């Protein structure tokens, strides 16, 4: 009996190829290293951490876990709603194992997570589950009105005790603020792009040059 008929994976998604994983990790490290030395970051530190710390080492603060990927459908081995329907979609079967170029358009940091925003192309959106943003509505109400693909991200690290699915919620919160017309407070033009502050310890770096990342559409059984 083929494996796919016995069980469903933990999740489907795009898995970055090894070379580009290193590059993205380095870019993220460079960003964190710079961010926590900025006067603007220090000024907003009380928003970032509740503890009365004078400094935070962001590289230590976030723990990286596992291979870099962009989740399309979290299946939880079939227990998640819509898991089987997703796995059975003809497009999912057809594109399983194919190579893609993901466009990483921004990096973001919150007191909970650090991640990269993935801007999906029309082709890539065919693999995006219709209800991905709706699922986030209990936590981020404005997600109901954001376009499909808004939640697409790569988790680069989580603070202690934070689950990786938080990264997508943190991204949706920032995009919801942008949609309401909040541009964020432009803090600094960095080499990588422009850095804006969205309050409550939320930082967004819009990359001047999006990072193009080769990735394979596949699944993880874990
Ligand atoms: O960083 P992520 O996208 O967030 O990648 C991991 C991956 O699945 C394995 O845990 C994501 N994940 C976990 N739970 C959920 C969920 N309920 N909905 C969507 N994604 C999830 C997690």
Coordinates of C-alpha atoms and ligand atoms in Angstrom, one line a residue:
X1 CA 0.0 0.0 0.0
X2 CA 1.5 3.4 -1.0
X3 CA 2.4 5.7 1.9
X4 CA 0.0 8.4 0.7
X5 CA -2.9 6.0 1.1
X6 CA -2.0 5.1 4.7
X7 CA -1.4 8.5 6.1
X8 CA -1.2 12.2 5.4
X9 CA 1.9 14.3 6.1
X10 CA 2.3 16.7 9.0
X11 CA 2.2 19.5 6.3
X12 CA 2.7 20.3 2.6
X13 CA 4.8 23.2 1.6
X14 CA 7.8 24.6 -0.3
X15 CA 11.1 23.5 1.1
X16 CA 14.1 25.7 0.4
X17 CA 17.1 24.1 -1.3
X18 CA 20.1 23.8 1.0
X19 CA 22.2 26.6 -0.6
X20 CA 19.5 29.2 -0.4
X21 CA 18.7 28.1 3.2
X22 CA 22.1 29.2 4.2
X23 CA 21.8 32.5 2.4
X24 CA 18.4 33.3 3.9
X25 CA 19.7 32.3 7.4
X26 CA 22.7 34.6 7.0
X27 CA 20.5 37.5 5.7
X28 CA 18.2 37.0 8.8
X29 CA 21.2 36.9 11.2
X30 CA 22.6 40.1 9.7
X31 CA 19.3 41.8 10.0
X32 CA 18.9 40.8 13.7
X33 CA 22.5 41.8 14.5
X34 CA 21.8 45.3 13.1
X35 CA 18.3 45.7 14.4
X36 CA 19.2 45.3 18.1
X37 CA 22.0 47.9 17.9
X38 CA 19.7 50.6 16.4
X39 CA 18.7 53.5 18.7
X40 CA 15.1 53.2 17.4
X41 CA 15.0 49.6 18.5
X42 CA 16.4 50.4 21.9
X43 CA 13.9 53.2 22.3
X44 CA 11.0 50.7 21.6
X45 CA 12.6 47.9 23.7
X46 CA 9.9 48.2 26.4
X47 CA 7.3 47.3 23.7
X48 CA 9.5 44.3 22.8
X49 CA 10.1 42.7 26.1
X50 CA 8.1 43.0 29.3
X51 CA 11.2 42.3 31.3
X52 CA 13.1 45.4 32.5
X53 CA 16.1 44.6 30.3
X54 CA 18.3 47.3 28.9
X55 CA 19.4 45.2 26.0
X56 CA 18.4 42.1 24.1
X57 CA 20.5 39.9 21.9
X58 CA 18.1 39.0 19.1
X59 CA 20.3 36.3 17.8
X60 CA 20.0 34.5 21.2
X61 CA 16.4 35.6 21.7
X62 CA 15.1 33.6 18.7
X63 CA 15.6 29.8 18.3
X64 CA 15.8 28.5 14.8
X65 CA 14.1 25.1 14.2
X66 CA 14.3 22.7 11.3
X67 CA 14.6 23.1 7.5
X68 CA 13.3 26.4 6.1
X69 CA 10.0 26.1 4.4
X70 CA 6.8 27.9 3.5
X71 CA 3.8 25.9 4.7
X72 CA 0.9 25.6 2.3
X73 CA -1.4 23.2 4.1
X74 CA -0.9 22.0 7.7
X75 CA -2.5 18.5 7.7
X76 CA -1.5 17.1 11.1
X77 CA -1.3 13.6 9.6
X78 CA -4.9 14.0 8.4
X79 CA -6.4 15.4 11.7
X80 CA -6.5 19.0 10.4
X81 CA -9.7 20.2 8.7
X82 CA -9.6 19.9 5.0
X83 CA -6.3 17.9 5.0
X84 CA -7.6 15.0 2.8
X85 CA -9.3 17.4 0.4
X86 CA -6.1 19.3 0.0
X87 CA -3.9 16.2 -0.5
X88 CA -6.5 14.9 -3.1
X89 CA -6.5 18.1 -5.2
X90 CA -5.2 17.3 -8.8
X91 CA -2.9 20.4 -8.7
X92 CA -1.3 19.2 -5.5
X93 CA -0.6 15.8 -7.0
X94 CA 0.5 17.3 -10.3
X95 CA 3.0 19.8 -8.8
X96 CA 4.2 17.5 -6.0
X97 CA 8.0 17.3 -6.3
X98 CA 8.3 20.3 -8.7
X99 CA 10.8 23.2 -8.3
X100 CA 9.6 26.8 -7.7
X101 CA 11.2 30.2 -7.2
X102 CA 9.8 31.8 -4.1
X103 CA 10.0 35.6 -3.8
X104 CA 10.9 36.7 -0.2
X105 CA 9.8 40.4 -0.1
X106 CA 10.2 41.3 3.5
X107 CA 11.6 40.3 6.9
X108 CA 9.7 40.9 10.1
X109 CA 10.4 40.7 13.8
X110 CA 8.0 40.7 16.7
X111 CA 8.4 39.8 20.4
X112 CA 7.3 36.2 19.4
X113 CA 8.8 35.4 16.0
X114 CA 11.1 36.4 13.2
X115 CA 10.1 35.5 9.6
X116 CA 10.2 36.3 5.9
X117 CA 7.2 37.3 3.9
X118 CA 6.7 35.2 0.8
X119 CA 5.0 37.0 -2.1
X120 CA 3.3 34.2 -4.0
X121 CA 2.9 34.3 -7.8
X122 CA -0.3 33.4 -9.6
X123 CA 1.1 29.9 -10.3
X124 CA 2.1 29.4 -6.7
X125 CA -1.4 30.6 -5.5
X126 CA -2.9 27.5 -7.1
X127 CA -1.4 25.5 -4.3
X128 CA -2.6 27.9 -1.6
X129 CA -5.5 26.6 0.5
X130 CA -8.6 28.8 0.1
X131 CA -9.2 29.0 3.8
X132 CA -5.6 29.7 5.0
X133 CA -6.4 33.3 5.9
X134 CA -9.9 32.6 7.3
X135 CA -8.4 30.1 9.8
X136 CA -6.5 33.0 11.4
X137 CA -9.6 35.1 11.9
X138 CA -10.1 34.1 15.6
X139 CA -6.6 35.5 16.4
X140 CA -6.4 38.2 13.7
X141 CA -9.9 39.4 12.8
X142 CA -8.8 41.5 9.9
X143 CA -7.3 38.5 8.2
X144 CA -10.8 37.9 6.7
X145 CA -10.3 40.8 4.4
X146 CA -6.7 40.2 3.4
X147 CA -5.9 38.7 -0.1
X148 CA -5.2 35.0 -0.5
X149 CA -1.5 34.2 0.2
X150 CA -1.1 37.0 2.8
X151 CA -0.2 34.4 5.4
X152 CA 2.6 32.9 3.3
X153 CA 5.8 33.0 5.3
X154 CA 9.0 31.3 6.3
X155 CA 9.6 31.0 10.0
X156 CA 13.2 31.9 10.8
X157 CA 13.0 31.7 14.5
X158 CA 10.6 31.7 17.5
X159 CA 11.1 33.1 21.0
X160 CA 11.2 30.5 23.8
X161 CA 7.8 28.7 24.2
X162 CA 6.3 30.1 21.0
X163 CA 4.9 27.8 18.4
X164 CA 6.0 28.3 14.8
X165 CA 2.5 28.8 13.5
X166 CA 2.6 32.1 15.3
X167 CA 4.8 33.5 12.6
X168 CA 1.9 33.6 10.1
X169 CA -0.4 35.3 12.6
X170 CA 2.3 38.0 13.3
X171 CA 2.7 38.6 9.5
X172 CA -1.1 38.9 9.1
X173 CA -1.3 41.5 11.9
X174 CA 1.3 43.7 10.2
X175 CA -0.4 43.3 6.8
X176 CA -3.8 44.2 8.4
X177 CA -2.3 47.4 9.8
X178 CA -1.0 48.3 6.3
X179 CA -4.4 47.6 4.8
X180 CA -6.0 50.0 7.3
X181 CA -3.6 52.6 5.9
X182 CA -1.0 52.5 8.7
X183 CA 2.4 52.8 6.9
X184 CA 4.4 52.1 10.0
X185 CA 6.8 54.6 11.3
X186 CA 9.7 54.8 8.8
X187 CA 12.7 54.3 11.0
X188 CA 15.7 53.8 8.8
X189 CA 16.9 53.1 5.3
X190 CA 19.1 50.0 5.8
X191 CA 21.3 48.4 3.2
X192 CA 18.7 45.6 2.8
X193 CA 15.8 47.9 2.5
X194 CA 13.5 50.2 4.5
X195 CA 12.7 49.5 8.1
X196 CA 9.4 50.4 9.6
X197 CA 7.9 50.2 13.1
X198 CA 4.3 49.1 13.6
X199 CA 4.0 49.4 17.4
X200 CA 3.9 46.6 20.0
X201 CA 7.4 45.5 19.2
X202 CA 6.6 44.8 15.5
X203 CA 9.3 45.6 12.9
X204 CA 9.1 45.1 9.1
X205 CA 12.0 45.4 6.7
X206 CA 10.8 45.7 3.1
X207 CA 13.6 44.3 1.0
X208 CA 15.0 46.5 -1.7
X209 CA 15.8 43.5 -3.8
X210 CA 13.4 40.6 -3.0
X211 CA 15.4 37.4 -2.3
X212 CA 14.6 34.7 -4.9
X213 CA 14.6 31.3 -3.2
X214 CA 14.6 28.0 -5.0
X215 CA 12.2 25.6 -3.3
X216 CA 10.7 22.1 -3.9
X217 CA 6.9 21.6 -3.4
X218 CA 6.7 18.6 -1.1
X219 CA 5.6 17.4 2.3
X220 CA 7.0 16.5 5.7
X221 CA 6.0 13.5 7.6
X222 CA 8.2 14.5 10.6
Ligands
LIG1 O1 6.5 27.9 10.5 P1 5.3 27.1 10.1 O2 4.6 27.6 8.9 O3 4.3 26.9 11.3 O4 5.7 25.6 9.9 C1 5.3 24.8 10.9 C2 4.7 23.5 10.4 O5 3.3 23.7 10.3 C3 5.0 22.3 11.3 O6 4.6 22.6 12.5 C4 3.0 25.0 10.7 N1 1.7 24.8 11.6 C5 1.6 24.2 12.8 N2 0.3 24.2 13.1 C6 -0.4 24.9 12.2 C7 -1.7 25.2 12.0 N3 -2.7 24.9 12.9 N4 -2.1 25.9 10.9 C8 -1.2 26.3 10.0 N5 0.2 26.0 10.1 C9 0.5 25.3 11.2 C10 4.1 25.5 11.5

